[in-house]
Coordinates of C-alpha atoms and ligand atoms in Angstrom, one line a residue:
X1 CA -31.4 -104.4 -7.3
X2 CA -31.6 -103.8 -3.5
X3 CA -28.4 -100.8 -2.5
X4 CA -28.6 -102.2 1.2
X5 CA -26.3 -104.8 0.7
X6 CA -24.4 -105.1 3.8
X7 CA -26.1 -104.4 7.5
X8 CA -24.3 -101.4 9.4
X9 CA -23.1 -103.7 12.3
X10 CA -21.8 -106.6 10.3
X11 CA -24.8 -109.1 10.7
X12 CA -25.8 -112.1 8.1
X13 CA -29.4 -110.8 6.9
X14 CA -31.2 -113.6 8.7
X15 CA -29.1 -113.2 12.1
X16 CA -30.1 -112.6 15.3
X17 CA -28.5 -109.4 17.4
X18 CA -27.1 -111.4 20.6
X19 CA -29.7 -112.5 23.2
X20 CA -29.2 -111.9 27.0
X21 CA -32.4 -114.1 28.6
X22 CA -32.7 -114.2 32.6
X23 CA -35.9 -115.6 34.5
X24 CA -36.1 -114.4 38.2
X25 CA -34.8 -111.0 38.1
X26 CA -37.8 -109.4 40.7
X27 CA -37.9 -111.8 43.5
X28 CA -40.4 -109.7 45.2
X29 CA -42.7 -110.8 42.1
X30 CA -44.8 -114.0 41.3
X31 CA -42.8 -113.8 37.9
X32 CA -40.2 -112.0 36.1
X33 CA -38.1 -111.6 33.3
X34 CA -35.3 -109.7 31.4
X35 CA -35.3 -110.2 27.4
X36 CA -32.8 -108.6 25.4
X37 CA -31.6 -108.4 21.9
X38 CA -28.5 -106.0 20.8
X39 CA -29.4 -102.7 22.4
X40 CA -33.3 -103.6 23.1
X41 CA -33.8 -104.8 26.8
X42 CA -37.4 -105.7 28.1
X43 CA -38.4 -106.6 31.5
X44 CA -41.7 -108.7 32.2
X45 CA -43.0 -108.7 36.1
X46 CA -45.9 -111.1 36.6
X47 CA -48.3 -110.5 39.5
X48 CA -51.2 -112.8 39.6
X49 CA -53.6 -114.5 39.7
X50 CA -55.7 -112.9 42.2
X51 CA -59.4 -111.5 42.7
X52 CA -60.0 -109.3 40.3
X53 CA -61.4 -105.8 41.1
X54 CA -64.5 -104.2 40.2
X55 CA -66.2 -107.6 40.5
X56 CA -68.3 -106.8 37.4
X57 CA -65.0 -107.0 35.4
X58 CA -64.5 -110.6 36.9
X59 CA -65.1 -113.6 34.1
X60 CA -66.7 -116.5 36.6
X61 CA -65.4 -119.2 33.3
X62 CA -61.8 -118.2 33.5
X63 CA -59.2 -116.0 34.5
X64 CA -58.0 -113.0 32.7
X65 CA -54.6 -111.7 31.4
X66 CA -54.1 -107.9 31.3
X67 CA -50.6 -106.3 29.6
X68 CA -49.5 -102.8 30.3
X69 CA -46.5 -102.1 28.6
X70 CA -44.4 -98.6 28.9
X71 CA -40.9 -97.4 27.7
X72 CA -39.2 -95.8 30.4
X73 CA -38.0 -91.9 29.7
X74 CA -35.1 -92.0 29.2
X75 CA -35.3 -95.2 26.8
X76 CA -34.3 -93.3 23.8
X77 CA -32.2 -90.5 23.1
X78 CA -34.6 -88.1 22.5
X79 CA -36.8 -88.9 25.5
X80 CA -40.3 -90.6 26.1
X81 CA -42.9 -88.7 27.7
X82 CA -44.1 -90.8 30.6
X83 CA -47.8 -92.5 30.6
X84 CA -49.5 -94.0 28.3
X85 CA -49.6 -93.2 24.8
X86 CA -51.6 -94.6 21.6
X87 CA -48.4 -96.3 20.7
X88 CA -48.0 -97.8 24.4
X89 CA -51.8 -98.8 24.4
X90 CA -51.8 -100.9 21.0
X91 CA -48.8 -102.6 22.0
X92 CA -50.1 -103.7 25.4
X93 CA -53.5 -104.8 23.5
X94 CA -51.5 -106.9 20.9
X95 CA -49.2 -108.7 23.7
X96 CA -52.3 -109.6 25.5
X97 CA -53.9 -111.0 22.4
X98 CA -51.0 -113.3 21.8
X99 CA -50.6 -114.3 25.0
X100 CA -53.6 -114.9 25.7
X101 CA -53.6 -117.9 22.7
X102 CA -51.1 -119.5 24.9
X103 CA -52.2 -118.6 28.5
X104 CA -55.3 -121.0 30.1
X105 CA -56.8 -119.7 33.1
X106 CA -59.7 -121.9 33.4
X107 CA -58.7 -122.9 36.6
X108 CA -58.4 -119.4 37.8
X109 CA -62.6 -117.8 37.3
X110 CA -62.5 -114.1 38.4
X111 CA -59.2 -113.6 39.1
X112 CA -56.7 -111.3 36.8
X113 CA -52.9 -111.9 35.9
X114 CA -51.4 -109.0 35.4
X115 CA -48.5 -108.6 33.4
X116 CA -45.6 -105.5 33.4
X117 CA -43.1 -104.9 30.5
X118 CA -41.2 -102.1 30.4
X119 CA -38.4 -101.0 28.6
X120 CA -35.2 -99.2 30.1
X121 CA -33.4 -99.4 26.8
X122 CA -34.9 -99.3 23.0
X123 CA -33.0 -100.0 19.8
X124 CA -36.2 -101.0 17.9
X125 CA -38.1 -104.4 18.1
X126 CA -39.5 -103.5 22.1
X127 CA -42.5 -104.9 21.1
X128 CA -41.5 -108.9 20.1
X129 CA -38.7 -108.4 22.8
X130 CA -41.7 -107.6 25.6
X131 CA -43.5 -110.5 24.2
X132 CA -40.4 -112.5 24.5
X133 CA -39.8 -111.4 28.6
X134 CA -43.1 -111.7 29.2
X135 CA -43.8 -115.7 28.0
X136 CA -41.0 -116.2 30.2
X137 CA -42.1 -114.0 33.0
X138 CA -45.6 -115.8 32.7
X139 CA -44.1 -119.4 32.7
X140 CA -41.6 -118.7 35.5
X141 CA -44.8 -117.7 37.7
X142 CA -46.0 -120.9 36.6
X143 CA -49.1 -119.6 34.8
X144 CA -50.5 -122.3 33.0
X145 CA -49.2 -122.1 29.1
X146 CA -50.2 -124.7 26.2
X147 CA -47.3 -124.0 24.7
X148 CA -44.4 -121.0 24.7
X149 CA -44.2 -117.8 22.6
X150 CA -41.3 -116.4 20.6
X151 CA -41.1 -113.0 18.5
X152 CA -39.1 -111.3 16.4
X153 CA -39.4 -108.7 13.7
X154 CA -38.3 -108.7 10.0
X155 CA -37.7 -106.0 8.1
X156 CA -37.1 -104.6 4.4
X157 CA -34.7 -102.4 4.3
X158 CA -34.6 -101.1 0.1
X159 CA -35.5 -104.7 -1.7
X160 CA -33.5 -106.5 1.3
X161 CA -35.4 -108.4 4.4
X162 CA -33.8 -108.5 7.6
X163 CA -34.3 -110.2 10.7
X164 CA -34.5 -108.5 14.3
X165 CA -33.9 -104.6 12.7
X166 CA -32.3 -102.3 14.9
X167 CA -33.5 -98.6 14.9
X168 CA -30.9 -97.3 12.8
X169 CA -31.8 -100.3 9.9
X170 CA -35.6 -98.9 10.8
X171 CA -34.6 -95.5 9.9
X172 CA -32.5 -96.1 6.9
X173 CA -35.0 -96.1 4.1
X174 CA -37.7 -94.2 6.1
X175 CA -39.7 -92.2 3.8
X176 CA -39.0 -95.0 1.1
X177 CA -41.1 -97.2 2.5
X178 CA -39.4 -99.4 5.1
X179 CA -41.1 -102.1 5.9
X180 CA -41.6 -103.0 9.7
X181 CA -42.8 -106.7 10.2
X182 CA -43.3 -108.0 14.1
X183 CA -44.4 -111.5 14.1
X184 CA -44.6 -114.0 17.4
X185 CA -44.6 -117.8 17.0
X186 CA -46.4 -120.8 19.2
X187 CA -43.3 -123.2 20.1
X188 CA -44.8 -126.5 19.3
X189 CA -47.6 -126.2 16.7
X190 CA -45.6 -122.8 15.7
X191 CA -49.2 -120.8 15.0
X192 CA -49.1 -117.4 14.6
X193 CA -49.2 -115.5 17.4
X194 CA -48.6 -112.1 16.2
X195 CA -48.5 -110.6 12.9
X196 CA -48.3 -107.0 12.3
X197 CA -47.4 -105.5 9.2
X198 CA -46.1 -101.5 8.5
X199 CA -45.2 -100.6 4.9
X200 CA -45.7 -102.3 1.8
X201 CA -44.7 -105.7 0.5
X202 CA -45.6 -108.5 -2.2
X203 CA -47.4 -111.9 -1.2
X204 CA -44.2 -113.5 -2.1
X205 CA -41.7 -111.5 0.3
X206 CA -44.4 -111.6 3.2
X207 CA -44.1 -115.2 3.0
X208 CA -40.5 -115.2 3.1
X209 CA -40.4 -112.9 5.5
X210 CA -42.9 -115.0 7.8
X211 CA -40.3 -118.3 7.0
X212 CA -37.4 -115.9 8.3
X213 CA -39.2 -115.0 11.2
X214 CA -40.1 -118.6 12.0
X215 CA -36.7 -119.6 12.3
X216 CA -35.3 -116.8 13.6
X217 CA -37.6 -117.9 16.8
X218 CA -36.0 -121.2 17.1
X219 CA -33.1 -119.3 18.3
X220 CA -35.2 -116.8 20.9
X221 CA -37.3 -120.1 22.0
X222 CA -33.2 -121.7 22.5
X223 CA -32.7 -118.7 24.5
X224 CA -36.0 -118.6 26.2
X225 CA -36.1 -122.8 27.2
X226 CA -32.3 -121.9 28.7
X227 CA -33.0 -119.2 31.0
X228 CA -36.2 -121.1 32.4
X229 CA -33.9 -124.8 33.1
X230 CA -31.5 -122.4 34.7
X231 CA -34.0 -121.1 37.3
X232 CA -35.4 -124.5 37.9
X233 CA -32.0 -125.9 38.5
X234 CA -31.2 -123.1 41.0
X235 CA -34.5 -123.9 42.5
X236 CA -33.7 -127.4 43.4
X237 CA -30.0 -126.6 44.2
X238 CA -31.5 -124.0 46.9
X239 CA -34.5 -126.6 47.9
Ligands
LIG1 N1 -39.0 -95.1 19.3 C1 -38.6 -93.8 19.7 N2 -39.5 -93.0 20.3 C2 -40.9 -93.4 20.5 C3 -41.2 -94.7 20.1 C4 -40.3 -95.5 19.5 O1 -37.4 -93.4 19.6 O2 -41.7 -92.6 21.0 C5 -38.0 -96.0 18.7 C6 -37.6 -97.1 19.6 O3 -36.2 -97.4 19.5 C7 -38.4 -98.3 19.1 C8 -38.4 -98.0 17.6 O4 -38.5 -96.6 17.6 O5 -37.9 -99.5 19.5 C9 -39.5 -98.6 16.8 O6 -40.7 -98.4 17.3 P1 -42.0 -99.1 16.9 O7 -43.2 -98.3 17.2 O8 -41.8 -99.6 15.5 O9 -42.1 -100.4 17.9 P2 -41.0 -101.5 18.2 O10 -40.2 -101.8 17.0 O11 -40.2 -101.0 19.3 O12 -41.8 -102.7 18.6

């Protein structure tokens, strides 16, 4: 019998936090995007491609995509210290992998796309929320993408999984053995993009989990498709 039987701000267990999605937000860059869930806000700048320096680095087959991502200071109450960390390396290393299963820059040999995500404002989940500005960011540049990518996390709080956790859900059975499950989703052939797991759980659950995940994109991918019609709409309004 699981205690956590009700969520602390009132959601279904398979709902959502409300999504704020916005292409265009840097017009300075080649792309950018703000992606936010509840109290989590990411915000993907695109510069790219272009020659990639040291020239030994450069791939003459294709192009490549390189992610930093960074939480700002003053992000969380208790302060980040600025500059990378081992947390803010892994992160960058697992956007860039699922990215790059969408990304194709074969038309692009030895140049680089760099891609930005930062985070002014963490309430857990900054990692599927960066991959979720940063699909965006990357398609509003008009970087060549097979398909789009969507991510959420799942949780377990006690016996219960949860879609899109928020920090204080994170922290409730800490200790226990909450379970921390960010996952990122192809749009058409929905592939896995992402799949990390922290804590313990049964075959059984992880598959649930993965099912609750996978719809829980539809509605980020909604979101997503939305903000980038908008932008094209204003684009031919202003052509
Ligand atoms: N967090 C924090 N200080 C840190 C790192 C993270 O307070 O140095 C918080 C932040 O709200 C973050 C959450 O802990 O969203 C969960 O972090 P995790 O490493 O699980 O990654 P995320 O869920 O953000 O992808």
């Amino acid at each position: 019998m699981s205690l956590y039987k009700e969520r602390f701000d009132g959601r279904a267990f398979d709902e959502v936090r409300p999504i704020r999605a916005e292409v265009g937000i840097i017009p300075s860059a080649d792309g950018s995007a703000v992606f936010e869930t509840g109290g989590t806000r990411a915000i993907a700048v695109v510069r790219g491609p272009r020659t990639l320096h040291p020239q030994h680095m450069q791939n003459p087959q294709k192009g490549i995509l390189r992610v930093s991502y960074g939480m700002m200071p003053f992000s969380v109450w208790d302060r980040i210290r600025p500059g990378p960390s081992r947390r803010s390396e892994e992160i960058s290393k697992v956007t860039e992998w699922a990215l790059s299963s969408v990304v194709d820059l074969s038309e692009f040999p030895n140049t680089v796309v760099d891609v930005f995500i930062q985070i002014p404002q963490a309430d857990a989940g900054t990692r599927v929320a960066g991959i979720n500005a940063a699909a965006m960011a990357l398609a509003d540049a008009g970087i060549p993408m097979r398909e789009m990518i969507s991510a959420i996390a799942v949780g377990k709080v006690d016996k219960t999984l949860i879609v899109d956790v928020n920090k204080m859900e994170e922290d409730f059975s800490e200790g226990e053995g909450s379970t921390d499950i960010p996952m990122a989703f192809t749009s058409r052939r929905k592939n896995i993009a992402l799949l990390q797991l922290d804590g313990k759980i049964s075959t059984d659950e992880l598959k649930k989990a993965i099912e609750m995940g996978k719809v829980a994109c539809e509605k980020v991918l909604e979101a997503q498709v939305e903000a980038l019609k908008k932008s094209k709409s204003k684009g031919i309004e202003n052509e």
